Amino acid sequence: MNNFLDFITRDIASKKTMITSMPSKTKTNKKKINTTIEEIEEKYKVYKDNVKNYLIVKSHSFEIKEDNKEYEKVKKEVISLEQLRFLLNPSNTYIEKLGFDELLYQINNFSKFNFHSLNDIINAFLDKFEIIGLNLKSEDFRITSYVNEYMSAFLDVRYKIDKKYDKVSEIFERIYWLNPDLINHLALNFKILIRKNAKLFDDNILKLQKKTMKEYNIKDYEECLEKLKNKYSELEKLEEETIGKIISLALEGSLDINHYFEDNKVRINAFSSIIPDDIDTEDEKEMDKIRDVLAKLKYNVEEYQNYIKFIPLFTLFKNDYKNLINDKNTKSKDMLNEIVKKEKELDKCNKVIFHESSKLFDTLFKNKVEKTKILANHYVNELMELYNKYDDEVNKDRIRKMVSVDTTVEDVLHLYYSFDYLKKSDIQKSYETNDYDEIIDISNDFDLYSMNPNNLIVKGIKIFDDYNLSSIIANKYKLNNLKIEESDISEENIISLYNKIKLILRAGIIDKSSSSVEKIWFMVQTKKILDSEQVENADTEEE
């Protein structure tokens, strides 16, 4: 390639000399010059194509392909075990296992979040009842006459082949202005149906647990958790960066390969700010020890970054629930008894409201119905308030069971992971947001964090104690002979530290591989040239 560059340099110089020395006074002279230039251009197009082909072939020769089949296999196993873990989770009930809590959260916050379609939420509720063989009918929705009218129309459309909800939307619009609490009443109706069919749902979960444990050859939750820990360890090992992954990151632009040249300031700064001055970076044995320690630090920093992300949620837990350590008096049973009594009173009213009277006493009966509707509406409002208080008390009961002065962050992670409604409600409060998409993003990130059974830092951190985690981490790695200060692990500097650690580890991977910084740089530059040419060709075609 160097010989070719020398040839091109000399050839361009000679061509310039030749063209400038050609006569240009007459038209014939000028025509001859143009012809010569065109011939040179054609020749250089051939050169260009040859160079392009050379770059492509050379770049491909530097590629290092890796097989991801094992990673995909283990990832699927982790997902399956996670599903089984959630199904076997002894902390929660059928309400969480079947996803009723997510739907109740959506419908209870419908007005705040402005969902595009109430239909999807209602259909999801109905689907879950069909799992246990219950096809709900209009007579199941008699908490108010408005709910009954709306759900009668909804169910009529749901069970048709051509599901057009336009008419249902019109009915909703009309009823909503007569009864703005329609959605709240509908949510209450679903809550009552869920509670009344608790035995069927519990039996369904029990059958599903037995079936799934048999399929996976797992006898209980503890065994599932142990297998999951092992699979997470396998997955983390497979997720470690390799030379193939580093090349991919460089080619996609996520990694600046220029930073990895030995004389680059970014690399020099990363090495000098973390690696002790008395370490010879040319000594492979010494550097292997340093990289082993840095790999552990990287894992701890990743976990700590997750912890920082959810500090608002942990702070809310500390402030709102610490009093429950000494408050073990539950009121939920008494509240449930009160709910059952009110439901019976409402049922009596509904027997009158939905009774088909004879024509002889039609006028008289209508008057009675109107009076009964007023009373029924009073019971409905009382039930809404009772259920809200009951739900709050049940959540407190869940926290009472696990909370103590020794409660760890890991315990809190498990609590929120087990109870989706509680988690999203507390996220909504602690992050002071009514943006549903933001709440879901935070919730999903939290689940990913809490699901990992190999989290290390959270196991020993008590939620109600004040810890300086950045100091704890820094002091630990000072003992391992790293130049780490508490300020390096502060919220402001932790990303910078993380990037330095990754650079040092990646530099080691490159050095130990069959590739090199120069080869990866060549591949990146080739890709840039080809991408640029592709853009130019696309622009030319548009013109």
XYZ file of C-alpha atoms in Angstrom:
543
model
C 0.000 0.000 0.000
C 2.910 2.367 0.771
C 4.378 1.686 -2.698
C 0.999 2.546 -4.218
C 0.865 5.826 -2.284
C 4.368 6.720 -3.472
C 3.334 5.884 -7.034
C 0.169 8.019 -6.815
C 2.081 10.952 -5.325
C 4.642 10.848 -8.135
C 1.977 10.235 -10.789
C -0.136 13.228 -9.683
C 2.938 15.461 -9.742
C 3.904 14.292 -13.253
C 0.333 14.674 -14.517
C 0.184 18.240 -13.178
C 3.506 19.019 -14.919
C 2.278 17.448 -18.145
C -1.051 19.372 -18.184
C 0.550 22.715 -17.317
C 3.145 22.257 -20.104
C 0.567 21.468 -22.792
C -0.185 24.279 -25.296
C -3.584 25.934 -24.656
C -3.899 28.815 -27.123
C -6.084 27.215 -29.788
C -9.399 25.376 -29.547
C -7.644 22.216 -30.682
C -5.090 22.618 -27.864
C -7.871 23.110 -25.302
C -9.793 20.145 -26.652
C -6.693 17.985 -26.346
C -6.192 19.149 -22.727
C -9.819 18.283 -21.870
C -9.457 14.874 -23.507
C -6.265 14.227 -21.529
C -7.961 15.263 -18.273
C -10.912 12.956 -18.983
C -8.512 10.081 -19.647
C -6.716 10.802 -16.357
C -10.067 10.964 -14.521
C -11.113 7.595 -15.924
C -7.795 6.062 -14.914
C -8.107 7.504 -11.397
C -11.655 6.180 -11.053
C -10.175 2.745 -11.655
C -7.493 3.489 -9.047
C -10.180 4.647 -6.638
C -12.225 1.465 -7.109
C -9.102 -0.642 -6.622
C -8.234 1.253 -3.413
C -11.815 0.886 -2.181
C -11.741 -2.866 -2.819
C -8.373 -3.101 -1.077
C -9.715 -1.240 1.980
C -12.787 -3.478 2.158
C -10.773 -6.698 1.849
C -8.147 -5.503 4.322
C -10.781 -4.322 6.792
C -12.625 -7.641 6.567
C -9.375 -9.482 7.266
C -9.202 -7.672 10.630
C -12.722 -8.672 11.677
C -13.162 -11.010 14.628
C -16.550 -12.693 14.595
C -18.000 -14.159 17.762
C -20.704 -16.720 18.347
C -23.573 -15.331 20.469
C -25.553 -18.600 20.584
C -24.496 -19.451 24.140
C -25.340 -15.933 25.340
C -28.817 -16.083 23.759
C -29.383 -19.548 25.258
C -28.465 -18.455 28.805
C -30.461 -15.231 28.438
C -33.584 -17.247 27.566
C -32.972 -19.475 30.585
C -32.702 -16.407 32.836
C -35.964 -14.970 31.454
C -37.761 -18.302 32.023
C -36.422 -18.610 35.570
C -37.397 -14.981 36.277
C -40.973 -15.755 35.230
C -40.995 -18.827 37.470
C -39.472 -16.834 40.321
C -42.255 -14.254 40.090
C -44.897 -16.990 39.928
C -43.462 -18.712 43.029
C -42.751 -15.465 44.916
C -44.090 -16.160 48.450
C -44.414 -12.434 49.202
C -47.253 -11.557 46.815
C -50.673 -12.902 45.776
C -52.686 -13.733 42.668
C -53.399 -10.002 42.286
C -49.724 -9.339 41.517
C -48.982 -12.651 39.800
C -51.810 -12.150 37.290
C -51.052 -8.457 36.784
C -54.273 -7.119 38.292
C -52.262 -4.562 40.277
C -50.856 -3.038 37.061
C -54.371 -2.739 35.564
C -55.807 -1.278 38.772
C -52.988 1.262 38.826
C -53.799 2.249 35.252
C -57.551 2.559 35.708
C -57.250 4.339 39.078
C -54.935 6.916 37.504
C -56.715 7.116 34.175
C -57.540 10.816 34.399
C -53.970 11.758 35.373
C -52.263 9.823 32.629
C -54.664 10.399 29.718
C -54.346 6.913 28.239
C -55.307 6.679 24.582
C -57.812 3.915 25.160
C -59.844 2.782 28.142
C -60.928 -0.167 25.987
C -57.530 -1.866 26.226
C -57.541 -1.710 30.025
C -61.090 -3.106 30.303
C -60.364 -5.884 27.814
C -57.229 -6.816 29.773
C -59.337 -7.127 32.955
C -61.873 -9.319 31.163
C -59.103 -11.504 29.693
C -57.828 -12.308 33.170
C -61.267 -13.457 34.311
C -61.520 -15.678 31.252
C -58.277 -17.394 32.370
C -60.275 -18.955 35.235
C -63.252 -19.699 32.970
C -65.362 -16.660 33.864
C -66.889 -14.831 30.913
C -68.225 -11.747 32.680
C -71.722 -10.615 31.682
C -73.576 -7.332 31.975
C -75.246 -8.488 35.223
C -71.758 -8.666 36.797
C -71.481 -4.884 36.381
C -74.305 -3.554 38.505
C -72.465 -1.317 40.899
C -74.405 1.554 39.306
C -76.918 1.727 36.462
C -74.416 3.859 34.515
C -71.670 1.245 34.785
C -74.187 -1.418 33.800
C -75.309 0.514 30.728
C -71.744 1.183 29.613
C -70.469 -2.371 30.189
C -73.560 -3.898 28.539
C -72.663 -2.011 25.371
C -68.966 -2.814 25.783
C -69.501 -6.564 26.238
C -71.903 -6.641 23.304
C -69.115 -5.334 21.058
C -66.366 -7.443 22.688
C -68.051 -10.724 21.816
C -68.773 -9.740 18.225
C -66.449 -10.720 15.363
C -66.335 -7.142 14.080
C -65.168 -5.246 17.161
C -66.130 -1.634 16.535
C -66.124 0.419 19.728
C -67.357 3.666 18.148
C -70.867 3.273 19.581
C -69.390 2.388 22.998
C -67.377 5.624 22.907
C -70.549 7.584 22.185
C -72.290 5.954 25.161
C -69.265 6.738 27.360
C -69.365 10.401 26.305
C -73.055 10.677 27.139
C -72.806 8.860 30.494
C -69.611 10.624 31.553
C -71.305 14.015 31.670
C -74.129 12.527 33.744
C -71.725 10.672 36.022
C -68.081 11.926 35.944
C -67.149 9.143 38.405
C -67.936 6.449 35.824
C -64.309 5.216 35.528
C -63.830 5.199 39.318
C -67.059 3.236 39.732
C -65.979 0.802 37.030
C -62.632 0.316 38.812
C -64.507 -0.363 42.049
C -66.716 -2.905 40.270
C -63.608 -4.768 39.079
C -62.098 -4.671 42.587
C -65.244 -6.282 44.016
C -65.269 -8.968 41.307
C -61.582 -9.712 41.870
C -62.059 -10.077 45.616
C -65.199 -12.222 45.298
C -63.415 -14.649 42.962
C -60.210 -14.842 45.031
C -60.567 -18.624 45.582
C -60.753 -19.325 41.834
C -57.731 -17.131 41.130
C -55.735 -18.735 43.970
C -56.558 -22.229 42.679
C -55.498 -21.198 39.175
C -52.132 -19.900 40.440
C -51.583 -23.062 42.491
C -52.173 -25.285 39.425
C -49.896 -23.105 37.329
C -47.154 -23.239 39.984
C -47.288 -27.039 40.175
C -47.273 -27.404 36.397
C -44.362 -25.000 35.897
C -42.249 -26.444 38.735
C -42.662 -29.884 37.179
C -41.614 -28.541 33.761
C -38.465 -26.956 35.216
C -37.790 -29.753 37.698
C -37.752 -27.264 40.579
C -39.294 -28.092 43.950
C -39.644 -24.624 45.538
C -38.899 -20.895 45.420
C -35.484 -21.229 47.129
C -34.252 -23.727 44.544
C -35.490 -21.468 41.753
C -33.625 -18.515 43.278
C -30.414 -20.534 43.611
C -30.582 -21.620 39.956
C -31.301 -18.051 38.953
C -28.214 -16.800 40.810
C -26.051 -19.298 38.941
C -27.577 -18.365 35.591
C -27.079 -14.650 36.299
C -23.406 -15.386 37.012
C -23.157 -17.249 33.681
C -24.860 -14.395 31.871
C -22.617 -11.765 33.467
C -19.579 -13.782 32.386
C -20.900 -13.945 28.812
C -21.684 -10.204 28.894
C -18.065 -9.318 29.661
C -16.476 -7.280 26.907
C -14.441 -9.145 24.295
C -12.341 -7.926 21.413
C -15.267 -8.614 19.072
C -17.594 -6.430 21.161
C -14.975 -3.665 21.338
C -14.607 -3.692 17.540
C -18.407 -3.483 17.161
C -18.587 -0.529 19.570
C -15.823 1.257 17.645
C -17.505 0.658 14.290
C -20.880 1.927 15.513
C -19.268 5.037 16.994
C -19.941 4.260 20.663
C -16.223 4.014 21.359
C -13.545 6.457 20.153
C -10.634 4.191 19.205
C -8.295 7.215 19.065
C -8.387 7.275 22.880
C -6.674 3.879 22.965
C -3.395 4.872 21.296
C -0.631 4.827 23.913
C 0.257 8.499 23.392
C -3.364 9.696 23.609
C -4.027 12.145 26.465
C -7.334 10.479 27.431
C -5.612 7.103 27.840
C -2.658 8.581 29.702
C -5.007 10.423 32.094
C -7.102 7.298 32.737
C -4.056 5.177 33.577
C -2.297 7.812 35.700
C -5.403 8.785 37.708
C -6.235 5.208 38.823
C -3.119 3.032 38.580
C -0.491 3.644 41.317
C 2.706 5.365 40.208
C 4.884 2.463 41.378
C 3.142 0.009 39.027
C 4.998 -0.769 35.811
C 2.258 -0.733 33.166
C 4.549 -2.741 30.880
C 4.618 -5.593 33.423
C 1.800 -7.910 32.290
C 1.584 -9.818 35.577
C 1.212 -6.594 37.553
C -1.327 -5.255 35.076
C -3.341 -8.500 35.188
C -3.694 -8.056 38.958
C -4.751 -4.437 38.520
C -7.283 -5.364 35.828
C -8.788 -8.105 38.054
C -9.348 -5.511 40.799
C -10.713 -2.970 38.281
C -13.201 -5.535 36.950
C -14.634 -5.881 40.481
C -14.650 -2.106 40.939
C -16.498 -1.739 37.614
C -19.202 -4.124 38.847
C -19.522 -2.220 42.149
C -19.687 1.135 40.358
C -22.440 -0.171 38.047
C -24.452 -1.307 41.059
C -23.850 1.973 42.876
C -24.977 3.933 39.809
C -28.263 2.021 39.969
C -28.543 2.732 43.681
C -28.071 6.473 43.085
C -30.800 6.410 40.445
C -33.393 5.271 43.004
C -32.369 7.373 46.001
C -35.676 9.368 45.831
C -37.628 6.104 46.225
C -35.435 4.867 49.089
C -35.743 8.260 50.813
C -39.549 8.106 50.591
C -39.518 4.610 52.091
C -37.356 5.771 55.000
C -39.505 8.826 55.693
C -42.955 7.296 55.193
C -42.593 3.806 56.631
C -40.096 3.989 59.495
C -42.975 4.465 61.944
C -44.278 0.999 60.987
C -41.341 -0.648 62.752
C -43.157 -0.212 66.060
C -46.693 -0.139 64.643
C -47.784 -3.763 64.237
C -51.525 -3.115 64.716
C -53.332 -3.912 61.491
C -56.780 -2.576 60.710
C -57.206 -4.358 57.384
C -59.407 -7.199 58.718
C -61.851 -4.764 60.315
C -61.865 -2.690 57.135
C -62.596 -5.768 55.016
C -65.515 -6.695 57.287
C -66.876 -3.166 56.840
C -66.470 -3.496 53.061
C -68.393 -6.788 53.019
C -71.249 -5.184 55.003
C -71.437 -2.228 52.628
C -71.390 -4.541 49.607
C -74.359 -6.446 51.032
C -76.241 -3.174 51.517
C -75.424 -2.201 47.929
C -76.574 -5.629 46.672
C -79.952 -5.075 48.360
C -80.311 -1.740 46.603
C -79.311 -3.207 43.244
C -81.948 -5.934 43.522
C -84.511 -3.144 43.582
C -82.831 -1.003 40.891
C -82.382 -3.845 38.419
C -85.679 -5.615 39.228
C -88.123 -5.914 36.334
C -91.424 -4.658 37.835
C -94.857 -5.349 36.443
C -96.597 -2.615 34.461
C -99.391 -2.363 37.080
C -97.066 -0.858 39.649
C -94.664 0.745 37.151
C -95.032 4.378 38.306
C -94.912 3.487 41.972
C -91.922 1.247 41.436
C -90.061 3.892 39.436
C -90.309 6.284 42.369
C -88.914 3.617 44.656
C -86.077 2.918 42.201
C -85.098 6.591 42.048
C -84.936 6.795 45.849
C -82.959 3.548 45.981
C -80.505 4.868 43.365
C -79.679 7.800 45.637
C -79.028 5.428 48.538
C -77.008 3.064 46.290
C -74.863 5.953 45.075
C -74.167 6.834 48.711
C -73.015 3.234 49.366
C -70.843 3.274 46.233
C -69.051 6.430 47.371
C -68.548 4.921 50.817
C -67.191 1.742 49.255
C -64.755 3.699 47.091
C -63.387 5.424 50.176
C -63.290 2.162 52.161
C -61.456 0.288 49.392
C -58.891 3.087 49.063
C -58.237 3.019 52.807
C -58.199 -0.784 52.763
C -55.646 -0.866 49.922
C -53.433 1.577 51.826
C -53.717 -0.526 54.976
C -52.924 -3.749 53.092
C -49.789 -2.088 51.710
C -48.831 -1.057 55.239
C -49.408 -4.659 56.377
C -47.014 -5.865 53.683
C -44.415 -3.401 54.895
C -45.081 -4.254 58.570
C -44.208 -7.897 57.825
C -40.753 -7.064 56.492
C -39.737 -3.814 58.146
C -37.403 -3.593 61.132
C -34.329 -1.657 62.204
C -32.315 -4.281 60.297
C -34.225 -3.997 57.001
C -31.733 -3.801 54.135
C -31.925 -2.089 50.767
C -32.165 -5.597 49.281
C -35.351 -6.175 51.316
C -36.821 -2.943 49.950
C -35.897 -3.950 46.393
C -37.737 -7.231 46.871
C -40.793 -5.516 48.361
C -41.238 -3.092 45.483
C -40.447 -5.775 42.904
C -43.183 -7.957 44.444
C -45.869 -5.253 44.574
C -46.142 -3.296 41.352
C -48.983 -0.976 42.421
C -47.123 0.081 45.565
C -43.908 0.573 43.596
C -45.476 2.752 40.886
C -47.471 4.782 43.429
C -44.328 5.490 45.443
C -42.351 6.292 42.281
C -45.085 8.743 41.332
C -44.789 10.454 44.723
C -41.016 10.302 45.202
C -40.143 11.551 41.706
C -43.065 14.034 41.762
C -44.335 13.095 38.316
C -47.646 12.311 36.651
C -45.971 11.400 33.378
C -46.985 7.754 32.888
C -44.180 6.975 30.425
C -41.609 8.351 32.874
C -43.069 6.279 35.721
C -42.969 3.133 33.555
C -39.347 3.817 32.520
C -38.278 4.268 36.153
C -40.281 1.185 37.176
C -38.726 -0.987 34.447
C -35.199 0.180 35.350
C -35.948 -0.555 38.993
C -37.122 -4.084 38.154
C -33.932 -4.788 36.197
C -31.910 -3.616 39.189
C -33.917 -5.492 41.810
C -34.159 -8.732 39.815
C -30.410 -9.361 39.913
C -29.849 -11.802 42.816
C -26.101 -11.153 42.664
C -26.293 -7.498 43.748
C -23.620 -7.137 46.398
C -23.706 -3.652 47.937
C -27.431 -3.666 48.838
C -27.155 -6.849 50.924
C -25.380 -5.177 53.816
C -26.828 -1.667 53.656
C -29.596 -1.039 56.201
C -32.255 1.234 54.755
C -32.795 3.291 57.941
C -29.088 3.833 58.668
C -27.016 6.581 57.120
C -24.143 5.241 55.058
C -21.523 7.023 53.020
C -21.381 4.425 50.260
C -18.930 6.354 48.105
C -16.508 6.421 51.049
C -17.029 2.693 51.736
C -16.312 1.774 48.108
C -13.301 4.107 47.838
C -11.740 2.810 51.076
C -12.202 -0.792 49.973
C -10.289 -0.250 46.734
C -7.589 1.842 48.342
C -6.741 -1.362 50.174
C -6.338 -2.929 46.722
C -3.716 -0.328 45.847
C -5.851 1.809 43.501
C -5.755 5.610 43.413
C -9.445 6.098 44.299
C -10.896 8.919 46.374
C -14.395 9.351 47.757
C -14.909 12.315 45.400
C -14.306 10.009 42.407
C -17.453 8.061 43.342
C -19.652 11.116 43.874
C -22.731 11.580 41.667
C -20.851 14.283 39.727
C -17.727 12.197 39.004
C -18.860 8.579 38.945
C -19.493 8.468 35.175
C -16.000 9.845 34.529
C -14.517 7.173 36.819
C -16.593 4.468 35.123
C -15.357 5.519 31.671
C -11.722 5.462 32.850
C -12.143 1.963 34.269
C -13.689 0.741 31.024
C -10.871 2.293 28.986
C -8.149 0.545 31.023
C -9.966 -2.812 30.870
C -10.620 -2.491 27.137
C -7.006 -1.531 26.472
C -5.985 -4.772 28.193
C -8.420 -6.806 26.092
C -7.048 -5.249 22.891
C -3.429 -5.851 23.944
C -4.110 -9.534 24.664
C -6.010 -10.109 21.410
C -4.912 -10.862 17.846
C -6.134 -7.379 16.925
C -4.579 -4.002 17.741
C -5.551 -0.359 18.145
C -4.099 0.324 14.672
C -6.171 -2.417 13.044
C -9.397 -1.260 14.719
C -8.611 2.345 13.724
C -8.144 1.176 10.117
C -11.545 -0.574 10.180
C -13.234 2.534 11.607
C -11.686 4.820 8.992
C -12.680 2.418 6.194
C -16.264 2.388 7.436
C -16.324 6.190 7.575
C -15.086 6.395 3.959
C -17.662 3.875 2.733
C -20.478 5.533 4.710
C -19.502 8.953 3.335
C -19.470 7.606 -0.217
C -22.890 6.047 0.332
C -24.299 9.402 1.489
C -22.777 11.199 -1.514
C -24.269 8.634 -3.911
C -27.683 8.974 -2.255
C -27.528 12.781 -2.560
C -26.538 12.469 -6.228
C -29.484 10.160 -6.938
C -31.906 12.618 -5.288
C -30.595 15.447 -7.477
